[in-house]
């Protein structure tokens, strides 16, 4: 059964919500089969898959390409298209059109956008166009330069109050959930208590209504950097490296392909070939 935004809203206070990123068919299929509530086609694809140094370097073309692969695989989870920087912060007037493309072309269920100066206006316009929006406050990687870099946000009363106000404003506009990224646990707990929609934390402590991680981080598939808030549940890089090394050795030593990997032909057919 497909998870709806009503299911996500209703879960608040009853059960913890789960969310992971996916950018392709095989991983999306596994995450869906594991019963994760929400799959985010995140712009983190820039860092963990495309080898770029900033999420601002992916655009609509890349995001739609990945989102289409994910939605082909998913049967149950709510699929969230992460709006890339250019799609609503650079080309502000194109934001509704771009949000619609995630739904109509890539079959996503909803979109997510990060907090920025004009966030409320853009969020309001997208919601008015009939598209459900997940907010994202705290550390917002697309505008990291403007908020002092990749740092925990809301560490003094003034900054924390701003985050609380942002969450209340996004709730008032009709967002169905809000990601809190790199926020002190006590501030995340206050926000979670103050709003009626679910908070989904990443580096925001255990009081949030749900948790999200970048799948490549928690599966050990991204080796360049591991943030403090990540728990690695498995080290797939090691397994992949071992598998690839074993294949190389087998090929070099004539052990692969073996008979069971090989197609045969009857000797009488070989005998008919012109000599
Ligand atoms: O793009 C992403 O992966 C995200 C998560 C960190 C929430 O926005």
mmCIF file of C-alpha atoms and ligand atoms in Angstrom:
data_model
loop_
_atom_site.group_PDB
_atom_site.id
_atom_site.type_symbol
_atom_site.label_atom_id
_atom_site.label_comp_id
_atom_site.label_asym_id
_atom_site.label_seq_id
_atom_site.Cartn_x
_atom_site.Cartn_y
_atom_site.Cartn_z
ATOM 1 C CA UNK A 1 0.000 0.000 0.000
ATOM 2 C CA UNK A 2 1.278 3.415 -0.973
ATOM 3 C CA UNK A 3 2.114 5.721 1.952
ATOM 4 C CA UNK A 4 0.368 9.096 1.762
ATOM 5 C CA UNK A 5 1.112 12.475 3.317
ATOM 6 C CA UNK A 6 -1.866 11.866 5.634
ATOM 7 C CA UNK A 7 -0.120 8.708 6.894
ATOM 8 C CA UNK A 8 2.998 10.793 7.553
ATOM 9 C CA UNK A 9 1.042 13.516 9.380
ATOM 10 C CA UNK A 10 -0.956 10.955 11.389
ATOM 11 C CA UNK A 11 2.186 9.188 12.575
ATOM 12 C CA UNK A 12 3.169 12.131 14.791
ATOM 13 C CA UNK A 13 3.141 11.077 18.442
ATOM 14 C CA UNK A 14 2.218 7.487 17.512
ATOM 15 C CA UNK A 15 5.284 5.997 15.857
ATOM 16 C CA UNK A 16 8.702 7.166 14.626
ATOM 17 C CA UNK A 17 9.006 7.892 10.910
ATOM 18 C CA UNK A 18 11.885 6.643 8.758
ATOM 19 C CA UNK A 19 13.395 8.279 5.689
ATOM 20 C CA UNK A 20 16.476 7.552 3.552
ATOM 21 C CA UNK A 21 17.867 8.929 0.322
ATOM 22 C CA UNK A 22 18.008 6.965 -2.933
ATOM 23 C CA UNK A 23 19.070 8.019 -6.401
ATOM 24 C CA UNK A 24 18.674 4.851 -8.457
ATOM 25 C CA UNK A 25 16.416 1.855 -9.078
ATOM 26 C CA UNK A 26 18.258 -0.927 -7.163
ATOM 27 C CA UNK A 27 18.778 0.999 -3.920
ATOM 28 C CA UNK A 28 15.300 2.542 -4.029
ATOM 29 C CA UNK A 29 13.807 -0.928 -4.472
ATOM 30 C CA UNK A 30 15.699 -2.347 -1.468
ATOM 31 C CA UNK A 31 14.860 0.633 0.753
ATOM 32 C CA UNK A 32 11.201 0.359 -0.230
ATOM 33 C CA UNK A 33 11.136 -3.379 0.424
ATOM 34 C CA UNK A 34 12.651 -2.753 3.882
ATOM 35 C CA UNK A 35 9.564 -0.687 4.723
ATOM 36 C CA UNK A 36 11.106 2.788 5.010
ATOM 37 C CA UNK A 37 8.310 5.416 5.052
ATOM 38 C CA UNK A 38 9.873 8.083 2.824
ATOM 39 C CA UNK A 39 12.529 8.059 0.114
ATOM 40 C CA UNK A 40 14.235 11.340 -0.678
ATOM 41 C CA UNK A 41 15.790 11.774 -4.098
ATOM 42 C CA UNK A 42 18.215 14.196 -2.481
ATOM 43 C CA UNK A 43 20.459 16.741 -4.118
ATOM 44 C CA UNK A 44 23.151 15.027 -1.999
ATOM 45 C CA UNK A 45 23.437 12.910 -5.172
ATOM 46 C CA UNK A 46 25.899 15.649 -6.165
ATOM 47 C CA UNK A 47 28.359 14.704 -3.422
ATOM 48 C CA UNK A 48 27.843 10.988 -2.901
ATOM 49 C CA UNK A 49 27.225 9.777 -6.465
ATOM 50 C CA UNK A 50 28.402 12.402 -8.938
ATOM 51 C CA UNK A 51 31.676 13.344 -7.203
ATOM 52 C CA UNK A 52 30.850 17.063 -7.090
ATOM 53 C CA UNK A 53 31.896 19.303 -4.200
ATOM 54 C CA UNK A 54 28.559 21.071 -3.711
ATOM 55 C CA UNK A 55 24.877 20.236 -3.940
ATOM 56 C CA UNK A 56 24.404 23.533 -5.791
ATOM 57 C CA UNK A 57 26.073 21.941 -8.811
ATOM 58 C CA UNK A 58 23.177 19.663 -9.729
ATOM 59 C CA UNK A 59 20.210 20.977 -11.687
ATOM 60 C CA UNK A 60 16.767 19.846 -12.806
ATOM 61 C CA UNK A 61 18.102 17.571 -15.556
ATOM 62 C CA UNK A 62 20.145 15.442 -13.126
ATOM 63 C CA UNK A 63 17.473 15.451 -10.416
ATOM 64 C CA UNK A 64 14.672 14.365 -12.777
ATOM 65 C CA UNK A 65 16.893 11.650 -14.260
ATOM 66 C CA UNK A 66 17.510 10.157 -10.787
ATOM 67 C CA UNK A 67 13.949 10.723 -9.562
ATOM 68 C CA UNK A 68 12.530 8.787 -12.523
ATOM 69 C CA UNK A 69 14.744 5.784 -11.714
ATOM 70 C CA UNK A 70 13.624 5.868 -8.065
ATOM 71 C CA UNK A 71 9.887 6.139 -8.743
ATOM 72 C CA UNK A 72 10.081 3.224 -11.217
ATOM 73 C CA UNK A 73 11.235 1.060 -8.291
ATOM 74 C CA UNK A 74 9.090 2.263 -5.410
ATOM 75 C CA UNK A 75 5.751 0.651 -4.585
ATOM 76 C CA UNK A 76 5.091 1.844 -1.052
ATOM 77 C CA UNK A 77 7.269 4.682 0.249
ATOM 78 C CA UNK A 78 6.382 8.345 -0.232
ATOM 79 C CA UNK A 79 8.882 9.672 -2.793
ATOM 80 C CA UNK A 80 10.204 13.181 -2.234
ATOM 81 C CA UNK A 81 11.866 15.135 -5.042
ATOM 82 C CA UNK A 82 14.538 17.449 -3.631
ATOM 83 C CA UNK A 83 14.399 20.741 -5.498
ATOM 84 C CA UNK A 84 17.900 21.714 -6.643
ATOM 85 C CA UNK A 85 19.315 25.174 -5.919
ATOM 86 C CA UNK A 86 18.909 26.499 -9.478
ATOM 87 C CA UNK A 87 15.274 25.387 -9.659
ATOM 88 C CA UNK A 88 13.885 27.813 -7.033
ATOM 89 C CA UNK A 89 16.672 29.932 -5.547
ATOM 90 C CA UNK A 90 18.421 30.999 -8.767
ATOM 91 C CA UNK A 91 15.381 30.788 -11.062
ATOM 92 C CA UNK A 92 12.844 31.924 -8.504
ATOM 93 C CA UNK A 93 10.121 32.564 -11.117
ATOM 94 C CA UNK A 94 10.471 28.969 -12.368
ATOM 95 C CA UNK A 95 9.950 27.357 -8.946
ATOM 96 C CA UNK A 96 6.309 26.270 -9.398
ATOM 97 C CA UNK A 97 7.002 24.967 -12.894
ATOM 98 C CA UNK A 98 10.002 23.009 -11.622
ATOM 99 C CA UNK A 99 8.087 21.591 -8.651
ATOM 100 C CA UNK A 100 5.409 20.392 -11.101
ATOM 101 C CA UNK A 101 8.061 18.659 -13.215
ATOM 102 C CA UNK A 102 9.018 16.472 -10.212
ATOM 103 C CA UNK A 103 5.394 15.356 -9.902
ATOM 104 C CA UNK A 104 4.315 15.165 -13.560
ATOM 105 C CA UNK A 105 7.511 14.000 -15.281
ATOM 106 C CA UNK A 106 9.256 12.018 -12.533
ATOM 107 C CA UNK A 107 6.173 10.743 -10.656
ATOM 108 C CA UNK A 108 7.378 11.996 -7.271
ATOM 109 C CA UNK A 109 4.687 12.392 -4.621
ATOM 110 C CA UNK A 110 5.914 15.648 -3.063
ATOM 111 C CA UNK A 111 8.880 18.042 -3.140
ATOM 112 C CA UNK A 112 11.314 19.322 -0.516
ATOM 113 C CA UNK A 113 12.999 22.701 -0.483
ATOM 114 C CA UNK A 114 15.567 24.271 1.801
ATOM 115 C CA UNK A 115 15.087 27.437 3.788
ATOM 116 C CA UNK A 116 16.445 30.611 2.120
ATOM 117 C CA UNK A 117 15.551 34.334 2.141
ATOM 118 C CA UNK A 118 12.497 33.975 -0.051
ATOM 119 C CA UNK A 119 11.513 30.513 1.189
ATOM 120 C CA UNK A 120 8.063 31.407 2.514
ATOM 121 C CA UNK A 121 6.861 33.010 -0.735
ATOM 122 C CA UNK A 122 8.135 30.143 -2.865
ATOM 123 C CA UNK A 123 6.704 27.504 -0.507
ATOM 124 C CA UNK A 124 3.331 29.253 -0.520
ATOM 125 C CA UNK A 125 3.228 29.404 -4.327
ATOM 126 C CA UNK A 126 4.106 25.724 -4.700
ATOM 127 C CA UNK A 127 1.507 24.646 -2.128
ATOM 128 C CA UNK A 128 -1.117 26.861 -3.819
ATOM 129 C CA UNK A 129 -0.325 25.037 -7.078
ATOM 130 C CA UNK A 130 -1.467 21.838 -5.338
ATOM 131 C CA UNK A 131 1.935 20.318 -4.580
ATOM 132 C CA UNK A 132 2.778 19.137 -1.064
ATOM 133 C CA UNK A 133 5.999 20.512 0.381
ATOM 134 C CA UNK A 134 8.444 19.244 2.983
ATOM 135 C CA UNK A 135 10.425 22.087 4.558
ATOM 136 C CA UNK A 136 14.116 21.914 5.498
ATOM 137 C CA UNK A 137 15.664 24.206 8.126
ATOM 138 C CA UNK A 138 18.837 24.353 10.233
ATOM 139 C CA UNK A 139 21.909 23.507 8.196
ATOM 140 C CA UNK A 140 20.804 24.104 4.618
ATOM 141 C CA UNK A 141 23.699 22.937 2.412
ATOM 142 C CA UNK A 142 22.561 24.937 -0.665
ATOM 143 C CA UNK A 143 23.162 28.201 1.242
ATOM 144 C CA UNK A 144 25.880 26.977 3.614
ATOM 145 C CA UNK A 145 28.130 29.938 2.676
ATOM 146 C CA UNK A 146 25.497 32.400 3.931
ATOM 147 C CA UNK A 147 24.934 30.643 7.272
ATOM 148 C CA UNK A 148 28.560 30.304 8.365
ATOM 149 C CA UNK A 149 29.423 27.018 6.649
ATOM 150 C CA UNK A 150 28.627 23.397 7.440
ATOM 151 C CA UNK A 151 28.002 23.995 11.143
ATOM 152 C CA UNK A 152 25.383 23.172 13.759
ATOM 153 C CA UNK A 153 22.687 25.878 13.594
ATOM 154 C CA UNK A 154 20.622 27.472 16.377
ATOM 155 C CA UNK A 155 23.316 27.346 19.049
ATOM 156 C CA UNK A 156 22.356 30.588 20.797
ATOM 157 C CA UNK A 157 18.939 31.816 21.869
ATOM 158 C CA UNK A 158 18.613 34.292 18.987
ATOM 159 C CA UNK A 159 19.485 31.754 16.304
ATOM 160 C CA UNK A 160 17.339 29.079 17.951
ATOM 161 C CA UNK A 161 14.354 31.454 18.077
ATOM 162 C CA UNK A 162 14.757 32.070 14.316
ATOM 163 C CA UNK A 163 14.591 28.314 13.683
ATOM 164 C CA UNK A 164 11.487 27.983 15.847
ATOM 165 C CA UNK A 165 9.837 30.857 13.933
ATOM 166 C CA UNK A 166 10.793 29.313 10.572
ATOM 167 C CA UNK A 167 9.214 25.996 11.602
ATOM 168 C CA UNK A 168 6.020 27.726 12.747
ATOM 169 C CA UNK A 169 5.832 29.712 9.493
ATOM 170 C CA UNK A 170 6.313 26.598 7.347
ATOM 171 C CA UNK A 171 3.615 24.790 9.321
ATOM 172 C CA UNK A 172 1.248 27.757 8.899
ATOM 173 C CA UNK A 173 1.787 27.725 5.128
ATOM 174 C CA UNK A 174 0.803 24.059 4.968
ATOM 175 C CA UNK A 175 4.055 22.070 4.790
ATOM 176 C CA UNK A 176 3.336 18.448 5.735
ATOM 177 C CA UNK A 177 6.681 17.840 7.503
ATOM 178 C CA UNK A 178 9.995 19.606 8.165
ATOM 179 C CA UNK A 179 13.573 18.321 8.046
ATOM 180 C CA UNK A 180 15.732 19.668 10.890
ATOM 181 C CA UNK A 181 19.409 19.361 9.937
ATOM 182 C CA UNK A 182 22.226 19.835 12.455
ATOM 183 C CA UNK A 183 20.248 21.470 15.237
ATOM 184 C CA UNK A 184 20.938 20.993 18.992
ATOM 185 C CA UNK A 185 18.725 18.204 20.336
ATOM 186 C CA UNK A 186 16.940 20.481 22.840
ATOM 187 C CA UNK A 187 15.989 22.982 20.123
ATOM 188 C CA UNK A 188 14.754 20.137 17.890
ATOM 189 C CA UNK A 189 12.687 18.891 20.850
ATOM 190 C CA UNK A 190 11.137 22.363 21.349
ATOM 191 C CA UNK A 191 10.278 22.642 17.633
ATOM 192 C CA UNK A 192 8.860 19.102 17.621
ATOM 193 C CA UNK A 193 6.626 19.962 20.554
ATOM 194 C CA UNK A 194 5.506 23.335 19.148
ATOM 195 C CA UNK A 195 4.360 22.178 15.705
ATOM 196 C CA UNK A 196 1.678 19.661 14.797
ATOM 197 C CA UNK A 197 3.434 18.354 11.681
ATOM 198 C CA UNK A 198 6.272 15.802 11.947
ATOM 199 C CA UNK A 199 9.904 16.855 12.305
ATOM 200 C CA UNK A 200 12.421 14.638 10.551
ATOM 201 C CA UNK A 201 15.866 14.973 12.083
ATOM 202 C CA UNK A 202 19.342 14.568 10.662
ATOM 203 C CA UNK A 203 21.860 15.467 13.343
ATOM 204 C CA UNK A 204 18.994 16.831 15.438
ATOM 205 C CA UNK A 205 18.693 14.251 18.233
ATOM 206 C CA UNK A 206 16.174 11.629 19.190
ATOM 207 C CA UNK A 207 13.179 13.818 20.043
ATOM 208 C CA UNK A 208 12.277 14.407 16.386
ATOM 209 C CA UNK A 209 9.243 12.577 15.010
ATOM 210 C CA UNK A 210 11.426 10.748 12.500
ATOM 211 C CA UNK A 211 14.968 10.389 11.210
ATOM 212 C CA UNK A 212 16.606 10.733 7.811
ATOM 213 C CA UNK A 213 20.095 9.750 6.687
ATOM 214 C CA UNK A 214 21.888 9.734 3.370
ATOM 215 C CA UNK A 215 21.780 6.030 2.445
ATOM 216 C CA UNK A 216 25.327 6.065 1.058
ATOM 217 C CA UNK A 217 26.566 7.297 4.474
ATOM 218 C CA UNK A 218 24.773 4.698 6.607
ATOM 219 C CA UNK A 219 25.611 1.871 4.192
ATOM 220 C CA UNK A 220 29.311 2.792 4.097
ATOM 221 C CA UNK A 221 29.265 3.637 0.402
ATOM 222 C CA UNK A 222 30.657 7.170 0.716
ATOM 223 C CA UNK A 223 34.230 7.231 1.937
ATOM 224 C CA UNK A 224 35.264 10.882 1.498
ATOM 225 C CA UNK A 225 33.707 12.161 4.733
ATOM 226 C CA UNK A 226 31.445 10.836 7.505
ATOM 227 C CA UNK A 227 29.514 13.448 9.530
ATOM 228 C CA UNK A 228 29.264 12.983 13.334
ATOM 229 C CA UNK A 229 25.523 12.259 13.118
ATOM 230 C CA UNK A 230 25.930 9.245 10.831
ATOM 231 C CA UNK A 231 25.774 5.687 12.124
ATOM 232 C CA UNK A 232 27.314 3.248 9.635
ATOM 233 C CA UNK A 233 25.152 0.133 9.687
ATOM 234 C CA UNK A 234 27.282 -1.763 7.179
ATOM 235 C CA UNK A 235 30.527 -1.087 5.325
ATOM 236 C CA UNK A 236 29.559 -1.812 1.728
ATOM 237 C CA UNK A 237 32.705 -0.162 0.330
ATOM 238 C CA UNK A 238 34.778 -2.909 1.951
ATOM 239 C CA UNK A 239 32.497 -5.666 0.592
ATOM 240 C CA UNK A 240 32.578 -4.160 -2.910
ATOM 241 C CA UNK A 241 36.359 -3.733 -2.858
ATOM 242 C CA UNK A 242 36.805 -7.364 -1.755
ATOM 243 C CA UNK A 243 34.399 -8.595 -4.445
ATOM 244 C CA UNK A 244 36.134 -6.646 -7.198
ATOM 245 C CA UNK A 245 39.589 -7.821 -6.070
ATOM 246 C CA UNK A 246 38.411 -11.459 -6.015
ATOM 247 C CA UNK A 247 37.021 -11.102 -9.566
ATOM 248 C CA UNK A 248 40.316 -9.607 -10.801
ATOM 249 C CA UNK A 249 42.277 -12.490 -9.270
ATOM 250 C CA UNK A 250 39.936 -15.134 -10.702
ATOM 251 C CA UNK A 251 40.147 -13.688 -14.216
ATOM 252 C CA UNK A 252 43.922 -13.350 -14.046
ATOM 253 C CA UNK A 253 44.281 -16.928 -12.751
ATOM 254 C CA UNK A 254 41.867 -18.453 -15.290
ATOM 255 C CA UNK A 255 39.330 -19.395 -12.579
ATOM 256 C CA UNK A 256 36.532 -17.256 -14.047
ATOM 257 C CA UNK A 257 34.496 -18.003 -16.086
ATOM 258 C CA UNK A 258 34.039 -21.598 -14.882
ATOM 259 C CA UNK A 259 31.996 -24.266 -16.690
ATOM 260 C CA UNK A 260 28.732 -23.119 -15.037
ATOM 261 C CA UNK A 261 29.131 -19.602 -16.479
ATOM 262 C CA UNK A 262 29.778 -20.851 -20.009
ATOM 263 C CA UNK A 263 27.494 -21.690 -22.984
ATOM 264 C CA UNK A 264 28.189 -24.893 -24.941
ATOM 265 C CA UNK A 265 27.518 -26.149 -28.443
ATOM 266 C CA UNK A 266 27.328 -29.800 -29.619
ATOM 267 C CA UNK A 267 30.581 -31.110 -31.106
ATOM 268 C CA UNK A 268 28.676 -32.232 -34.265
ATOM 269 C CA UNK A 269 27.816 -28.594 -34.978
ATOM 270 C CA UNK A 270 31.432 -27.590 -34.566
ATOM 271 C CA UNK A 271 32.379 -30.396 -36.998
ATOM 272 C CA UNK A 272 30.078 -28.910 -39.654
ATOM 273 C CA UNK A 273 31.998 -25.632 -39.670
ATOM 274 C CA UNK A 274 34.174 -25.004 -42.720
ATOM 275 C CA UNK A 275 37.744 -25.841 -41.892
HETATM 276 O O1 LIG B 1 19.854 15.951 -0.146
HETATM 277 C C1 LIG B 1 19.774 15.334 0.944
HETATM 278 O O2 LIG B 1 20.261 14.211 1.091
HETATM 279 C C2 LIG B 1 19.082 15.971 2.044
HETATM 280 C C3 LIG B 1 19.094 15.275 3.364
HETATM 281 C C4 LIG B 1 20.364 15.536 4.056
HETATM 282 C C5 LIG B 1 17.921 15.634 4.208
HETATM 283 O O3 LIG B 1 18.547 17.030 1.887
#
